[in-house]
Amino acid sequence: QVQLVESGGGLVQAGGSLRLSCAASGRTFSRYSMGWFRQAPGKEREFVAAINWVGRSTKYADSVKGRFTISRDSGKNTVYLQMNSLKPEETAIYYCAADISRIYDPATSPDPYDYWGQGTQVTVSS
């Protein structure tokens, strides 16, 4: 079992920055890939970023490339999502997820992920 708890969401003006954190507990943190997804009201959950277990392979949605950065600190069992130049259309609940089956090549769709956090609200005002 893996427990995930997100934090760091909030209200920010367009163009601003936020850093989300996802603290993991339970199964050995370093042995699985982690991803960030988001879901806006009335929309499907969409991929944002993912990172493999050693932190050397990262993937990003095209819409966030160059603005968002995913990283992980295995010593703290935490994965981060630094979000810069935020846009109002990025208002959503942001979720972190763990995929215990993929170690080297993180998935970019929600289906392979086994565990999910409760989400943290990010609101970007115009």
PDB file of C-alpha atoms in Angstrom:
ATOM      1  CA  GLN A   1       0.000   0.000   0.000  1.00  0.00           C
ATOM      2  CA  VAL A   2       1.049   3.558  -0.731  1.00  0.00           C
ATOM      3  CA  GLN A   3      -0.460   6.622   0.857  1.00  0.00           C
ATOM      4  CA  LEU A   4      -0.112   9.955  -0.942  1.00  0.00           C
ATOM      5  CA  VAL A   5      -0.856  13.389   0.479  1.00  0.00           C
ATOM      6  CA  GLU A   6      -0.687  16.505  -1.681  1.00  0.00           C
ATOM      7  CA  SER A   7      -0.155  20.036  -0.442  1.00  0.00           C
ATOM      8  CA  GLY A   8       0.792  23.451  -1.747  1.00  0.00           C
ATOM      9  CA  GLY A   9      -2.292  24.353  -3.718  1.00  0.00           C
ATOM     10  CA  GLY A  10      -4.001  27.706  -3.411  1.00  0.00           C
ATOM     11  CA  LEU A  11      -5.035  30.876  -5.168  1.00  0.00           C
ATOM     12  CA  VAL A  12      -2.542  32.633  -7.426  1.00  0.00           C
ATOM     13  CA  GLN A  13      -2.764  35.338 -10.040  1.00  0.00           C
ATOM     14  CA  ALA A  14      -2.104  34.576 -13.673  1.00  0.00           C
ATOM     15  CA  GLY A  15       1.618  34.526 -14.314  1.00  0.00           C
ATOM     16  CA  GLY A  16       2.350  33.484 -10.757  1.00  0.00           C
ATOM     17  CA  SER A  17       3.964  30.351  -9.359  1.00  0.00           C
ATOM     18  CA  LEU A  18       3.117  27.536  -6.981  1.00  0.00           C
ATOM     19  CA  ARG A  19       4.991  24.475  -5.805  1.00  0.00           C
ATOM     20  CA  LEU A  20       2.986  21.376  -5.085  1.00  0.00           C
ATOM     21  CA  SER A  21       4.279  18.617  -2.860  1.00  0.00           C
ATOM     22  CA  CYS A  22       3.227  14.997  -2.596  1.00  0.00           C
ATOM     23  CA  ALA A  23       4.366  13.077   0.464  1.00  0.00           C
ATOM     24  CA  ALA A  24       4.394   9.299   0.115  1.00  0.00           C
ATOM     25  CA  SER A  25       4.304   6.669   2.822  1.00  0.00           C
ATOM     26  CA  GLY A  26       3.996   2.925   2.913  1.00  0.00           C
ATOM     27  CA  ARG A  27       5.831   1.000   0.212  1.00  0.00           C
ATOM     28  CA  THR A  28       9.473   1.895  -0.448  1.00  0.00           C
ATOM     29  CA  PHE A  29       9.265   5.260  -2.186  1.00  0.00           C
ATOM     30  CA  SER A  30      12.125   4.875  -4.574  1.00  0.00           C
ATOM     31  CA  ARG A  31      10.801   1.800  -6.341  1.00  0.00           C
ATOM     32  CA  TYR A  32       8.020   3.307  -8.407  1.00  0.00           C
ATOM     33  CA  SER A  33       7.212   6.122 -10.825  1.00  0.00           C
ATOM     34  CA  MET A  34       5.223   9.167  -9.829  1.00  0.00           C
ATOM     35  CA  GLY A  35       2.914  11.375 -11.818  1.00  0.00           C
ATOM     36  CA  TRP A  36       0.913  14.563 -11.524  1.00  0.00           C
ATOM     37  CA  PHE A  37      -2.513  14.908 -13.099  1.00  0.00           C
ATOM     38  CA  ARG A  38      -5.189  17.570 -12.965  1.00  0.00           C
ATOM     39  CA  GLN A  39      -8.924  17.686 -13.381  1.00  0.00           C
ATOM     40  CA  ALA A  40     -11.026  20.763 -13.997  1.00  0.00           C
ATOM     41  CA  PRO A  41     -14.808  20.788 -13.419  1.00  0.00           C
ATOM     42  CA  GLY A  42     -16.617  18.968 -16.190  1.00  0.00           C
ATOM     43  CA  LYS A  43     -13.395  17.740 -17.776  1.00  0.00           C
ATOM     44  CA  GLU A  44     -11.499  14.495 -17.787  1.00  0.00           C
ATOM     45  CA  ARG A  45      -8.416  13.980 -15.690  1.00  0.00           C
ATOM     46  CA  GLU A  46      -5.370  14.942 -17.734  1.00  0.00           C
ATOM     47  CA  PHE A  47      -1.683  14.199 -17.518  1.00  0.00           C
ATOM     48  CA  VAL A  48       0.646  16.962 -16.372  1.00  0.00           C
ATOM     49  CA  ALA A  49       4.055  15.449 -15.581  1.00  0.00           C
ATOM     50  CA  ALA A  50       5.736  12.219 -14.498  1.00  0.00           C
ATOM     51  CA  ILE A  51       9.088  11.066 -13.194  1.00  0.00           C
ATOM     52  CA  ASN A  52      10.728   7.663 -12.952  1.00  0.00           C
ATOM     53  CA  TRP A  53      12.111   6.099  -9.807  1.00  0.00           C
ATOM     54  CA  VAL A  54      15.645   7.420 -10.143  1.00  0.00           C
ATOM     55  CA  GLY A  55      14.451  10.861 -11.167  1.00  0.00           C
ATOM     56  CA  ARG A  56      16.356  10.842 -14.443  1.00  0.00           C
ATOM     57  CA  SER A  57      13.441  10.374 -16.786  1.00  0.00           C
ATOM     58  CA  THR A  58      10.737  13.015 -16.816  1.00  0.00           C
ATOM     59  CA  LYS A  59       7.758  13.576 -19.083  1.00  0.00           C
ATOM     60  CA  TYR A  60       5.517  16.602 -19.495  1.00  0.00           C
ATOM     61  CA  ALA A  61       2.307  17.475 -21.225  1.00  0.00           C
ATOM     62  CA  ASP A  62       3.009  19.771 -24.165  1.00  0.00           C
ATOM     63  CA  SER A  63       0.949  22.501 -22.556  1.00  0.00           C
ATOM     64  CA  VAL A  64       3.259  22.765 -19.523  1.00  0.00           C
ATOM     65  CA  LYS A  65       6.684  22.162 -21.044  1.00  0.00           C
ATOM     66  CA  GLY A  66       9.106  24.919 -20.144  1.00  0.00           C
ATOM     67  CA  ARG A  67       6.898  26.160 -17.300  1.00  0.00           C
ATOM     68  CA  PHE A  68       6.459  23.165 -14.953  1.00  0.00           C
ATOM     69  CA  THR A  69       9.170  21.043 -13.384  1.00  0.00           C
ATOM     70  CA  ILE A  70       8.685  17.703 -11.644  1.00  0.00           C
ATOM     71  CA  SER A  71      11.279  16.439  -9.190  1.00  0.00           C
ATOM     72  CA  ARG A  72      11.562  13.940  -6.364  1.00  0.00           C
ATOM     73  CA  ASP A  73      13.488  13.715  -3.127  1.00  0.00           C
ATOM     74  CA  SER A  74      13.775  10.073  -2.146  1.00  0.00           C
ATOM     75  CA  GLY A  75      15.237  11.001   1.220  1.00  0.00           C
ATOM     76  CA  LYS A  76      12.028  12.855   2.047  1.00  0.00           C
ATOM     77  CA  ASN A  77       9.703  10.466   0.182  1.00  0.00           C
ATOM     78  CA  THR A  78       8.318  13.478  -1.636  1.00  0.00           C
ATOM     79  CA  VAL A  79       7.664  14.476  -5.229  1.00  0.00           C
ATOM     80  CA  TYR A  80       7.290  18.102  -6.246  1.00  0.00           C
ATOM     81  CA  LEU A  81       5.677  20.032  -9.063  1.00  0.00           C
ATOM     82  CA  GLN A  82       7.018  23.535  -9.565  1.00  0.00           C
ATOM     83  CA  MET A  83       4.534  25.504 -11.630  1.00  0.00           C
ATOM     84  CA  ASN A  84       5.513  28.847 -13.158  1.00  0.00           C
ATOM     85  CA  SER A  85       3.673  31.273 -15.425  1.00  0.00           C
ATOM     86  CA  LEU A  86       0.339  29.812 -14.434  1.00  0.00           C
ATOM     87  CA  LYS A  87      -2.720  30.446 -16.599  1.00  0.00           C
ATOM     88  CA  PRO A  88      -6.377  30.742 -15.580  1.00  0.00           C
ATOM     89  CA  GLU A  89      -7.274  27.691 -17.657  1.00  0.00           C
ATOM     90  CA  GLU A  90      -4.989  25.636 -15.426  1.00  0.00           C
ATOM     91  CA  THR A  91      -7.384  26.002 -12.537  1.00  0.00           C
ATOM     92  CA  ALA A  92      -8.086  22.450 -11.410  1.00  0.00           C
ATOM     93  CA  ILE A  93      -7.636  19.899  -8.694  1.00  0.00           C
ATOM     94  CA  TYR A  94      -4.124  18.519  -8.951  1.00  0.00           C
ATOM     95  CA  TYR A  95      -3.486  14.893  -8.019  1.00  0.00           C
ATOM     96  CA  CYS A  96      -0.312  12.943  -7.538  1.00  0.00           C
ATOM     97  CA  ALA A  97      -0.225   9.256  -8.301  1.00  0.00           C
ATOM     98  CA  ALA A  98       2.106   6.284  -7.911  1.00  0.00           C
ATOM     99  CA  ASP A  99       2.684   3.529 -10.461  1.00  0.00           C
ATOM    100  CA  ILE A 100       4.322   0.554  -8.762  1.00  0.00           C
ATOM    101  CA  SER A 101       4.637  -1.404 -12.020  1.00  0.00           C
ATOM    102  CA  ARG A 102       6.774   1.067 -13.951  1.00  0.00           C
ATOM    103  CA  ILE A 103      10.197   1.917 -12.645  1.00  0.00           C
ATOM    104  CA  TYR A 104      12.046   3.393 -15.617  1.00  0.00           C
ATOM    105  CA  ASP A 105       9.439   4.648 -18.093  1.00  0.00           C
ATOM    106  CA  PRO A 106       6.659   6.595 -16.389  1.00  0.00           C
ATOM    107  CA  ALA A 107       3.205   6.471 -17.911  1.00  0.00           C
ATOM    108  CA  THR A 108       1.376   9.515 -19.227  1.00  0.00           C
ATOM    109  CA  SER A 109      -2.164   8.222 -18.865  1.00  0.00           C
ATOM    110  CA  PRO A 110      -4.046   7.757 -15.587  1.00  0.00           C
ATOM    111  CA  ASP A 111      -4.906   4.084 -16.052  1.00  0.00           C
ATOM    112  CA  PRO A 112      -1.570   2.486 -15.054  1.00  0.00           C
ATOM    113  CA  TYR A 113      -1.328   4.397 -11.798  1.00  0.00           C
ATOM    114  CA  ASP A 114      -2.217   2.340  -8.770  1.00  0.00           C
ATOM    115  CA  TYR A 115      -2.469   4.871  -5.965  1.00  0.00           C
ATOM    116  CA  TRP A 116      -3.809   8.415  -5.853  1.00  0.00           C
ATOM    117  CA  GLY A 117      -3.780  11.268  -3.407  1.00  0.00           C
ATOM    118  CA  GLN A 118      -6.850  13.228  -2.423  1.00  0.00           C
ATOM    119  CA  GLY A 119      -5.884  16.196  -4.586  1.00  0.00           C
ATOM    120  CA  THR A 120      -5.096  19.838  -3.944  1.00  0.00           C
ATOM    121  CA  GLN A 121      -6.991  22.756  -5.449  1.00  0.00           C
ATOM    122  CA  VAL A 122      -5.121  25.216  -7.644  1.00  0.00           C
ATOM    123  CA  THR A 123      -6.998  28.354  -8.652  1.00  0.00           C
ATOM    124  CA  VAL A 124      -5.460  30.826 -11.073  1.00  0.00           C
ATOM    125  CA  SER A 125      -7.208  34.190 -11.263  1.00  0.00           C
ATOM    126  CA  SER A 126      -7.114  36.396 -14.338  1.00  0.00           C
TER     127      SER A 126
END
